[in-house]
Tab-separated table of C-alpha atoms in Angstrom:
chain	number	residue	atom	x	y	z
A	1	ALA	CA	52.512	21.531	-29.002
A	2	GLN	CA	55.645	23.379	-29.915
A	3	THR	CA	56.134	27.018	-30.813
A	4	VAL	CA	58.873	28.753	-32.775
A	5	THR	CA	59.623	32.422	-32.295
A	6	GLN	CA	61.627	34.701	-34.545
A	7	SER	CA	61.845	38.093	-32.911
A	8	GLN	CA	63.404	39.987	-35.817
A	9	PRO	CA	60.773	40.730	-38.505
A	10	GLU	CA	63.371	42.427	-40.726
A	11	MET	CA	67.126	42.899	-40.867
A	12	SER	CA	69.338	44.784	-43.252
A	13	VAL	CA	73.125	44.498	-43.646
A	14	GLN	CA	75.768	45.467	-46.142
A	15	GLU	CA	77.140	42.975	-48.618
A	16	ALA	CA	80.098	40.947	-47.232
A	17	GLU	CA	79.056	41.552	-43.619
A	18	THR	CA	78.149	38.825	-41.184
A	19	VAL	CA	74.581	38.623	-39.913
A	20	THR	CA	72.907	36.515	-37.254
A	21	LEU	CA	69.218	35.609	-37.286
A	22	SER	CA	67.633	34.608	-33.988
A	23	CYS	CA	65.213	31.772	-33.261
A	24	THR	CA	63.882	30.379	-30.025
A	25	TYR	CA	61.511	27.500	-29.583
A	26	ASP	CA	59.474	25.867	-26.896
A	27	THR	CA	58.821	22.146	-26.697
A	28	SER	CA	58.454	19.324	-24.225
A	29	GLU	CA	60.043	16.897	-26.673
A	30	ASN	CA	63.532	15.639	-26.018
A	31	ASN	CA	64.189	14.443	-29.568
A	32	TYR	CA	63.677	16.804	-32.453
A	33	TYR	CA	65.204	18.468	-35.468
A	34	LEU	CA	65.646	22.156	-36.252
A	35	PHE	CA	65.920	23.692	-39.688
A	36	TRP	CA	66.446	27.000	-41.392
A	37	TYR	CA	64.616	27.495	-44.671
A	38	LYS	CA	65.158	30.361	-47.128
A	39	GLN	CA	62.303	31.779	-49.213
A	40	PRO	CA	63.501	34.191	-51.912
A	41	PRO	CA	61.108	36.380	-53.923
A	42	SER	CA	60.372	33.384	-56.145
A	43	ARG	CA	58.599	31.910	-53.037
A	44	GLN	CA	60.471	28.628	-53.390
A	45	MET	CA	61.258	27.074	-49.972
A	46	ILE	CA	64.946	26.135	-49.853
A	47	LEU	CA	66.515	24.147	-47.042
A	48	VAL	CA	69.573	26.022	-45.763
A	49	ILE	CA	70.767	23.980	-42.822
A	50	ARG	CA	69.576	21.394	-40.305
A	51	GLN	CA	70.485	20.447	-36.763
A	52	GLU	CA	69.727	17.242	-34.901
A	53	ALA	CA	68.960	17.970	-31.249
A	54	TYR	CA	70.896	14.911	-30.094
A	55	LYS	CA	74.086	16.286	-31.642
A	56	GLN	CA	76.097	18.773	-29.614
A	57	GLN	CA	78.182	19.948	-32.551
A	58	ASN	CA	76.778	22.950	-34.379
A	59	ALA	CA	75.920	22.370	-38.036
A	60	THR	CA	77.737	24.275	-40.776
A	61	GLU	CA	77.123	24.523	-44.512
A	62	ASN	CA	79.634	26.704	-46.317
A	63	ARG	CA	78.856	30.310	-45.292
A	64	PHE	CA	75.966	29.237	-43.070
A	65	SER	CA	76.334	28.013	-39.505
A	66	VAL	CA	74.124	27.668	-36.495
A	67	ASN	CA	74.516	28.263	-32.786
A	68	PHE	CA	72.391	25.605	-31.126
A	69	GLN	CA	71.834	26.035	-27.399
A	70	LYS	CA	69.584	23.173	-26.350
A	71	ALA	CA	69.159	24.178	-22.721
A	72	ALA	CA	68.225	27.704	-23.718
A	73	LYS	CA	66.094	26.413	-26.620
A	74	SER	CA	67.861	28.761	-28.976
A	75	PHE	CA	68.830	28.121	-32.602
A	76	SER	CA	70.419	31.094	-34.387
A	77	LEU	CA	71.677	31.220	-37.962
A	78	LYS	CA	74.876	33.016	-38.875
A	79	ILE	CA	75.542	34.024	-42.468
A	80	SER	CA	79.130	34.965	-43.164
A	81	ASP	CA	80.303	37.071	-46.114
A	82	SER	CA	76.699	37.887	-47.010
A	83	GLN	CA	75.831	38.131	-50.685
A	84	LEU	CA	73.058	39.904	-52.591
A	85	GLY	CA	71.524	36.517	-53.376
A	86	ASP	CA	71.022	35.923	-49.652
A	87	THR	CA	68.203	38.468	-49.684
A	88	ALA	CA	65.114	36.463	-48.714
A	89	MET	CA	62.697	35.484	-45.965
A	90	TYR	CA	64.317	33.077	-43.538
A	91	PHE	CA	62.156	30.689	-41.561
A	92	CYS	CA	63.228	28.696	-38.548
A	93	ALA	CA	61.406	25.358	-38.297
A	94	PHE	CA	60.954	22.550	-35.772
A	95	MET	CA	60.131	18.900	-36.275
A	96	LYS	CA	59.610	16.142	-33.706
A	97	GLY	CA	61.710	12.993	-33.915
A	98	GLY	CA	65.145	11.726	-33.118
A	99	MET	CA	67.836	9.221	-33.883
A	100	TYR	CA	65.969	6.266	-32.389
A	101	SER	CA	62.417	7.427	-32.800
A	102	GLY	CA	60.021	8.110	-35.586
A	103	GLY	CA	58.844	11.466	-36.780
A	104	GLY	CA	59.741	11.078	-40.384
A	105	ALA	CA	56.313	12.176	-41.495
A	106	ASP	CA	55.660	14.852	-38.910
A	107	GLY	CA	54.899	18.318	-40.130
A	108	LEU	CA	57.189	21.271	-39.651
A	109	THR	CA	56.287	24.106	-37.290
A	110	PHE	CA	57.611	27.391	-38.643
A	111	GLY	CA	58.401	30.713	-37.044
A	112	LYS	CA	56.964	33.937	-38.502
A	113	GLY	CA	60.135	34.559	-40.472
A	114	THR	CA	62.839	37.215	-40.739
A	115	HIS	CA	63.080	39.278	-43.896
A	116	LEU	CA	66.795	39.678	-44.576
A	117	ILE	CA	67.924	42.388	-46.971
A	118	ILE	CA	71.497	42.496	-48.209
A	119	GLN	CA	72.439	45.989	-49.365
A	120	PRO	CA	75.051	46.487	-52.103
B	1	ALA	CA	68.357	16.383	-59.780
B	2	ALA	CA	64.648	15.769	-59.954
B	3	GLY	CA	62.530	17.911	-57.684
B	4	VAL	CA	58.998	17.901	-56.327
B	5	ILE	CA	56.456	18.687	-59.045
B	6	GLN	CA	53.204	20.466	-58.331
B	7	SER	CA	50.350	21.106	-60.677
B	8	PRO	CA	48.794	23.372	-61.574
B	9	ARG	CA	51.132	26.222	-60.683
B	10	HIS	CA	48.333	28.750	-60.690
B	11	LEU	CA	44.615	28.244	-60.150
B	12	ILE	CA	41.745	30.688	-60.012
B	13	LYS	CA	38.428	29.547	-58.588
B	14	GLU	CA	35.231	31.171	-57.431
B	15	LYS	CA	33.720	30.904	-53.981
B	16	ARG	CA	31.977	27.595	-53.298
B	17	GLU	CA	33.806	25.840	-56.115
B	18	THR	CA	36.130	22.861	-55.681
B	19	ALA	CA	39.804	22.552	-56.493
B	20	THR	CA	42.259	19.672	-56.753
B	21	LEU	CA	45.990	20.186	-56.343
B	22	LYS	CA	48.468	17.516	-57.371
B	23	CYS	CA	51.923	16.692	-56.043
B	24	TYR	CA	54.544	14.359	-57.493
B	25	PRO	CA	57.321	13.655	-54.980
B	26	ILE	CA	61.000	13.262	-55.707
B	27	PRO	CA	61.605	9.750	-57.133
B	28	ARG	CA	61.980	7.147	-54.336
B	29	HIS	CA	60.517	9.476	-51.729
B	30	ASP	CA	57.661	7.806	-49.877
B	31	THR	CA	56.360	10.622	-47.682
B	32	VAL	CA	54.386	13.675	-48.756
B	33	TYR	CA	53.418	16.776	-46.801
B	34	TRP	CA	51.030	19.633	-47.582
B	35	TYR	CA	51.443	23.196	-46.342
B	36	GLN	CA	49.393	26.366	-46.766
B	37	GLN	CA	51.060	29.786	-46.817
B	38	GLY	CA	48.766	32.788	-46.713
B	39	PRO	CA	49.952	36.233	-47.833
B	40	GLY	CA	52.704	37.474	-45.533
B	41	GLN	CA	52.376	34.383	-43.351
B	42	ASP	CA	54.573	31.443	-42.464
B	43	PRO	CA	53.690	28.037	-43.939
B	44	GLN	CA	51.126	26.093	-41.947
B	45	PHE	CA	51.252	22.312	-41.968
B	46	LEU	CA	48.055	20.666	-43.196
B	47	ILE	CA	48.584	16.917	-43.480
B	48	SER	CA	51.156	14.238	-44.330
B	49	PHE	CA	51.171	10.728	-45.758
B	50	TYR	CA	53.603	7.858	-45.497
B	51	GLU	CA	53.151	4.793	-47.662
B	52	LYS	CA	49.651	5.907	-48.597
B	53	MET	CA	48.531	6.194	-44.982
B	54	GLN	CA	47.808	9.474	-43.227
B	55	SER	CA	50.683	10.075	-40.858
B	56	ASP	CA	50.286	13.470	-39.226
B	57	LYS	CA	47.517	16.033	-39.283
B	58	GLY	CA	47.781	19.728	-38.745
B	59	SER	CA	45.349	22.576	-39.273
B	60	ILE	CA	43.546	21.149	-42.252
B	61	PRO	CA	39.910	22.328	-42.580
B	62	ASP	CA	37.195	19.707	-42.765
B	63	ARG	CA	36.409	20.986	-46.271
B	64	PHE	CA	39.797	19.723	-47.403
B	65	SER	CA	40.793	16.108	-47.954
B	66	ALA	CA	43.906	14.490	-49.287
B	67	GLN	CA	45.273	11.122	-50.224
B	68	GLN	CA	48.436	9.468	-51.451
B	69	PHE	CA	48.287	7.004	-54.318
B	70	SER	CA	50.187	3.806	-55.080
B	71	ASP	CA	52.731	5.715	-57.188
B	72	TYR	CA	53.253	8.027	-54.163
B	73	HIS	CA	51.777	11.093	-55.795
B	74	SER	CA	49.303	12.989	-53.677
B	75	GLU	CA	46.211	15.089	-54.280
B	76	LEU	CA	44.705	17.777	-52.067
B	77	ASN	CA	40.978	18.222	-52.648
B	78	MET	CA	39.405	21.458	-51.532
B	79	SER	CA	35.643	21.981	-51.538
B	80	SER	CA	33.317	24.899	-50.822
B	81	LEU	CA	36.183	27.290	-51.394
B	82	GLU	CA	36.271	30.493	-49.382
B	83	LEU	CA	38.110	33.750	-49.995
B	84	GLY	CA	40.388	32.902	-47.085
B	85	ASP	CA	41.624	29.807	-48.885
B	86	SER	CA	43.584	32.025	-51.275
B	87	ALA	CA	47.160	31.061	-50.557
B	88	LEU	CA	50.283	29.360	-51.802
B	89	TYR	CA	50.027	25.600	-51.276
B	90	PHE	CA	53.261	23.722	-50.962
B	91	CYS	CA	53.880	20.044	-51.235
B	92	ALA	CA	57.061	18.587	-49.780
B	93	SER	CA	58.513	15.095	-49.880
B	94	SER	CA	60.991	13.083	-47.893
B	95	LEU	CA	62.342	9.545	-47.582
B	96	GLU	CA	61.175	7.940	-44.356
B	97	GLY	CA	64.287	5.881	-43.752
B	98	GLN	CA	66.632	8.758	-44.422
B	99	LYS	CA	67.242	10.621	-41.205
B	100	PRO	CA	67.067	13.440	-40.371
B	101	TYR	CA	63.939	13.599	-42.474
B	102	GLU	CA	64.738	16.552	-44.635
B	103	GLN	CA	61.679	17.852	-46.410
B	104	TYR	CA	62.146	19.100	-49.957
B	105	PHE	CA	59.547	21.563	-51.127
B	106	GLY	CA	57.921	21.929	-54.506
B	107	PRO	CA	57.440	25.302	-56.191
B	108	GLY	CA	53.900	25.635	-54.845
B	109	THR	CA	50.441	26.125	-56.340
B	110	ARG	CA	49.060	29.627	-56.060
B	111	LEU	CA	45.313	29.423	-55.482
B	112	THR	CA	43.210	32.523	-55.870
B	113	VAL	CA	39.567	32.389	-54.807
B	114	THR	CA	37.378	35.199	-56.126
């Protein structure tokens, strides 16, 4: 079984600042995917960014980027130029599977979440 | 773009009653997942289906059952409801052949057991 740990229950930064959310995981799998999901007050789960473990290049999506360190089993999320609308719970998630294997219907394992507050 | 549809959005039941939650995946998506999120908790995976067959199973209680139908919609049946079943229930969908298997979540059904 795999575990996902988010050690920062809550973070608060000023608008326009850069913030990094931490995530570590433990697994015996060699092929897997990692995700960051955002859950605003509406409770909708929104996919922010994904990373395939077999890719060395860190994923980026506009203001969001990750620092994926496979050997250290670390997967942090960096939000640049933070905006008020970024205020939300952020969940790191793990899913088994890889480029040449299945896993398409495997469930996600989530961390406990980090509550990010962007101050005006 | 079309999203995952869940119904009802809110449901209030009494202890020992039954409840049925419905999920309609994004068009062309063939895989459905169910998650339970208790108050202040992270989502917990319950069960998933691919092409109408159970694919993966998580922490789903024996009182719960689910299935996926020929039109790919899914239903989660919950019996002998307990107070602890009060939670937000998410359905997510994905397309099996589309790596890396991104799961798109519906808005959730908020179940309150009194």
